[in-house]
mmCIF file of N, CA and C in Angstrom:
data_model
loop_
_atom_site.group_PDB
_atom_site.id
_atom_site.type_symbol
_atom_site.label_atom_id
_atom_site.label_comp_id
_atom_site.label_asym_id
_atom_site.label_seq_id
_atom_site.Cartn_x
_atom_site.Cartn_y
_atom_site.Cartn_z
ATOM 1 N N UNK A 39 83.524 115.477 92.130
ATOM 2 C CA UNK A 39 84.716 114.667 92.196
ATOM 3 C C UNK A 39 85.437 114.783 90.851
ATOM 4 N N UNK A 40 86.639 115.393 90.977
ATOM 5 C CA UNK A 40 87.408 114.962 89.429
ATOM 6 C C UNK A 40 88.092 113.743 89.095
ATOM 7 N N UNK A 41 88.448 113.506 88.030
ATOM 8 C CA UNK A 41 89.315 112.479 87.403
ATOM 9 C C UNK A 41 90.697 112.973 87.006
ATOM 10 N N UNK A 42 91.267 111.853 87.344
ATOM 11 C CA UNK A 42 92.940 112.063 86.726
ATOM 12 C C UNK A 42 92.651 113.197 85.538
ATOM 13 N N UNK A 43 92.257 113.017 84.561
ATOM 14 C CA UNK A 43 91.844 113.376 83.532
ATOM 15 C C UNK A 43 92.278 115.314 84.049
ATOM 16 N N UNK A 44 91.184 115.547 84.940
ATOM 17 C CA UNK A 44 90.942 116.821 84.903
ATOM 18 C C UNK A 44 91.804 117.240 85.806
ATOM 19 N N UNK A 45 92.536 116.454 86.852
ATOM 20 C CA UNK A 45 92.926 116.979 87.982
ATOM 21 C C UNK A 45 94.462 117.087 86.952
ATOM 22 N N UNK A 46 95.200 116.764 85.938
ATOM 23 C CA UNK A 46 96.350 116.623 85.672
ATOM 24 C C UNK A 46 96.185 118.127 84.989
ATOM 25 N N UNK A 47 95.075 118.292 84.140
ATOM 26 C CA UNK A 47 94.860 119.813 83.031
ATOM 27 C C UNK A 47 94.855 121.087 84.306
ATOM 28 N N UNK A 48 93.844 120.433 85.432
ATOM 29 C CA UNK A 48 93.791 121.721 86.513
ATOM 30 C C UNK A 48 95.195 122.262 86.934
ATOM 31 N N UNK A 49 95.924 120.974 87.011
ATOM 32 C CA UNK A 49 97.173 121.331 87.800
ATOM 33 C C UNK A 49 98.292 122.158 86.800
ATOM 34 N N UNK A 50 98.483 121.603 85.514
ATOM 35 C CA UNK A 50 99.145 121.866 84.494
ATOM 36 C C UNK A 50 99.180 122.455 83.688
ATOM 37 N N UNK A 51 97.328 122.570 83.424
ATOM 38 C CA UNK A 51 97.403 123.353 82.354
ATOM 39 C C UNK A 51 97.363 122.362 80.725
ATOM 40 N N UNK A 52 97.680 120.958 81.014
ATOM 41 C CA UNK A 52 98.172 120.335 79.763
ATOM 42 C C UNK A 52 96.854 119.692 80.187
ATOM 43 N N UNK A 53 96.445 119.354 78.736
ATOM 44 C CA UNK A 53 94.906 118.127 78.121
ATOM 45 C C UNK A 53 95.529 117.272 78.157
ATOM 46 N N UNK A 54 95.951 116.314 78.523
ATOM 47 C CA UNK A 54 96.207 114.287 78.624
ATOM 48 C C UNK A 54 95.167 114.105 78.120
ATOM 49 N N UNK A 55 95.381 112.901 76.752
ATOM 50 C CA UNK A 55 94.540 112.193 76.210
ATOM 51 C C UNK A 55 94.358 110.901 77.610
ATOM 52 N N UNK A 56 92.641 111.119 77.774
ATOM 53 C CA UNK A 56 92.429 109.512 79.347
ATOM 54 C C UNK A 56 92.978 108.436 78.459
ATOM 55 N N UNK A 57 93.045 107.757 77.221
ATOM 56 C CA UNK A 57 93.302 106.777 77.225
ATOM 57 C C UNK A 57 95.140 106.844 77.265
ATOM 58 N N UNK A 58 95.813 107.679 77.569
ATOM 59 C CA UNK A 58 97.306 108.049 77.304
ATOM 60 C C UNK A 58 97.534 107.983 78.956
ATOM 61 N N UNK A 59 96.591 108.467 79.824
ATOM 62 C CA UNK A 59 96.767 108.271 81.522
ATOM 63 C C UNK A 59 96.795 106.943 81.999
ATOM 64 N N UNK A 60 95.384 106.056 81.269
ATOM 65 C CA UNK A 60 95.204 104.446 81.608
ATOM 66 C C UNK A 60 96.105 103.852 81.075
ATOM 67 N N UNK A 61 97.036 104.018 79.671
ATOM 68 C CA UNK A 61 98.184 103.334 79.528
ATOM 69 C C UNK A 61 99.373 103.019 80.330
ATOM 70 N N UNK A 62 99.518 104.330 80.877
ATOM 71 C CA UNK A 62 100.801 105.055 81.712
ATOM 72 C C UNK A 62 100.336 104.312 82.903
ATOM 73 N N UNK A 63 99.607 104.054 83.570
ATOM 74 C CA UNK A 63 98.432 103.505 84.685
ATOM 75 C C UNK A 63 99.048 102.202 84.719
ATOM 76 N N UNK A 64 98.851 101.591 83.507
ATOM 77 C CA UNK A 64 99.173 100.067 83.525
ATOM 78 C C UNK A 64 100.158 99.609 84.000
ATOM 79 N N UNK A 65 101.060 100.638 83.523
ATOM 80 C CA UNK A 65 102.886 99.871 84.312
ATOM 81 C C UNK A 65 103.395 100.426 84.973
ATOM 82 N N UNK A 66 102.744 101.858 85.742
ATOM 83 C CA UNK A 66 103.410 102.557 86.926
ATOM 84 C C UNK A 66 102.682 102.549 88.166
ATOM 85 N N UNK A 67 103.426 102.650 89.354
ATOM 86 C CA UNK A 67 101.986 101.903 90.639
ATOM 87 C C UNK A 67 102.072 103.903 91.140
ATOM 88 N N UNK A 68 101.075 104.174 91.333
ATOM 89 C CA UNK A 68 101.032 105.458 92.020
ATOM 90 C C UNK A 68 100.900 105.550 93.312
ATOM 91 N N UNK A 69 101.554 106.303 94.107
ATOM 92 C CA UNK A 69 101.593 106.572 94.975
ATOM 93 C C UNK A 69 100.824 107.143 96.155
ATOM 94 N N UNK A 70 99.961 106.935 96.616
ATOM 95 C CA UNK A 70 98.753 107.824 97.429
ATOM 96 C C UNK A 70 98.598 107.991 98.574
ATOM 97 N N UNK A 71 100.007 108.281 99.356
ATOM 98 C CA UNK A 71 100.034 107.839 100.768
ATOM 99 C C UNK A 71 99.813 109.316 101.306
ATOM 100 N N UNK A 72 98.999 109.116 102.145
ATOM 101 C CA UNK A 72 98.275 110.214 102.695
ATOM 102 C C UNK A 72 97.032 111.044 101.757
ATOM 103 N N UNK A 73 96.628 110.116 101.190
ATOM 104 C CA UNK A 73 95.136 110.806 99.906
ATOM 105 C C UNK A 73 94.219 110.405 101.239
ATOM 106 N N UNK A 74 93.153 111.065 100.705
ATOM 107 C CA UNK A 74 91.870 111.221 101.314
ATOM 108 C C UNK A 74 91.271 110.223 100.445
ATOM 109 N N UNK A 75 91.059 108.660 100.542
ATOM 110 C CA UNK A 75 90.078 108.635 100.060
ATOM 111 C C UNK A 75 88.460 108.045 100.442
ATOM 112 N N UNK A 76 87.997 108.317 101.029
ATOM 113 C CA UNK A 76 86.969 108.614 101.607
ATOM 114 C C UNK A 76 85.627 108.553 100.785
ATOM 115 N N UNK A 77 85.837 109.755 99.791
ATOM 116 C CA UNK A 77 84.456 109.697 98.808
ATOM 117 C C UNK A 77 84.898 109.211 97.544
ATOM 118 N N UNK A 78 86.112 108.585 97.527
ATOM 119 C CA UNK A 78 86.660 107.811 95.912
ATOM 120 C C UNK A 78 86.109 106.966 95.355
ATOM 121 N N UNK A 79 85.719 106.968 94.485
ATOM 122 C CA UNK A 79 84.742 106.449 93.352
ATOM 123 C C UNK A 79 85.916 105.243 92.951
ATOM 124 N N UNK A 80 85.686 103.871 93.399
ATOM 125 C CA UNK A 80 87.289 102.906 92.942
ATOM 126 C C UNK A 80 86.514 102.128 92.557
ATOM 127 N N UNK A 81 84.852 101.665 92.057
ATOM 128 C CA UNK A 81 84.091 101.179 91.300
ATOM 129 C C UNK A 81 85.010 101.067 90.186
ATOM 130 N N UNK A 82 85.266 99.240 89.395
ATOM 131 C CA UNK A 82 86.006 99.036 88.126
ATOM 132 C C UNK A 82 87.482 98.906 88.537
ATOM 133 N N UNK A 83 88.176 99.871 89.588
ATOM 134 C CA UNK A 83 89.363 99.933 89.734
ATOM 135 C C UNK A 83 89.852 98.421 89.784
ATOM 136 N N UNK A 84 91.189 98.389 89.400
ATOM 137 C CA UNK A 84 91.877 96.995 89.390
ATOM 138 C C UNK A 84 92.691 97.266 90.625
ATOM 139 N N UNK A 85 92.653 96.930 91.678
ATOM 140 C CA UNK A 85 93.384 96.552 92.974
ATOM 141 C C UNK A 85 94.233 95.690 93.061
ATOM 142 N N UNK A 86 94.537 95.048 92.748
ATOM 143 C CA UNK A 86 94.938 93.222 93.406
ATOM 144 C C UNK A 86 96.594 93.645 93.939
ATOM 145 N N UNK A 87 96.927 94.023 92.986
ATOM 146 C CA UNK A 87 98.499 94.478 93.853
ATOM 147 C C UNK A 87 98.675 95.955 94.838
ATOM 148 N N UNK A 88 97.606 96.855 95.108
ATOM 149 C CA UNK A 88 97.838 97.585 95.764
ATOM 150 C C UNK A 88 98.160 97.991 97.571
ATOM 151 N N UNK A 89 98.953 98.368 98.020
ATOM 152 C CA UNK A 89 99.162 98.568 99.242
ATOM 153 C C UNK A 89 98.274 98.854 100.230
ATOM 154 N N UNK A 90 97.316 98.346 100.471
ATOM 155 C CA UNK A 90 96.798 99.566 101.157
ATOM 156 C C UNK A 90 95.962 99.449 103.080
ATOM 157 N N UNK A 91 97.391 99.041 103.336
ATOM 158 C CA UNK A 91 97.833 98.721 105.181
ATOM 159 C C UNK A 91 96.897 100.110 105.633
ATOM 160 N N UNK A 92 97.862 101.319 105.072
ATOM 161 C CA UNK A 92 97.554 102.696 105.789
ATOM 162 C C UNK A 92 96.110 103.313 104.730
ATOM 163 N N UNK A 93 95.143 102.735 104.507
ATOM 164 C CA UNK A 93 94.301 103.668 103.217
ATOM 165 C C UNK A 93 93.266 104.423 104.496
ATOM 166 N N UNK A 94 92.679 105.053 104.327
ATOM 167 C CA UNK A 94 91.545 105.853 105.071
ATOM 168 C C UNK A 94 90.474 105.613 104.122
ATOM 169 N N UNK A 95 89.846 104.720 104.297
ATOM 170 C CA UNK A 95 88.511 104.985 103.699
ATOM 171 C C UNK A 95 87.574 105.365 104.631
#
């Protein structure tokens, strides 16, 4: 399973410092409509405002 972390360098090519992703995290809501998440590791995750009518777990 990757992390933001790795999935942003895989895609890009660019190293993101993680604590520069969890900042950015804090005040932008991301979007995940139609993610798989299924085997997502959301252990710790902060939920409370998230959407999630349509999620597939």
């Amino acid at each position: 399973m990757k992390t933001l972390h790795e999935m942003i360098k895989d895609l890009t090519g660019i190293d993101v410092e993680k604590n520069k992703i969890s900042k950015y995290l804090e005040y932008e809501a991301l979007d995940l409509e139609d993610a798989n998440l299924r085997w997502a590791d959301l252990q710790g995750a902060k939920l409370w405002c998230a959407d999630l009518r349509y999620a597939d777990f």
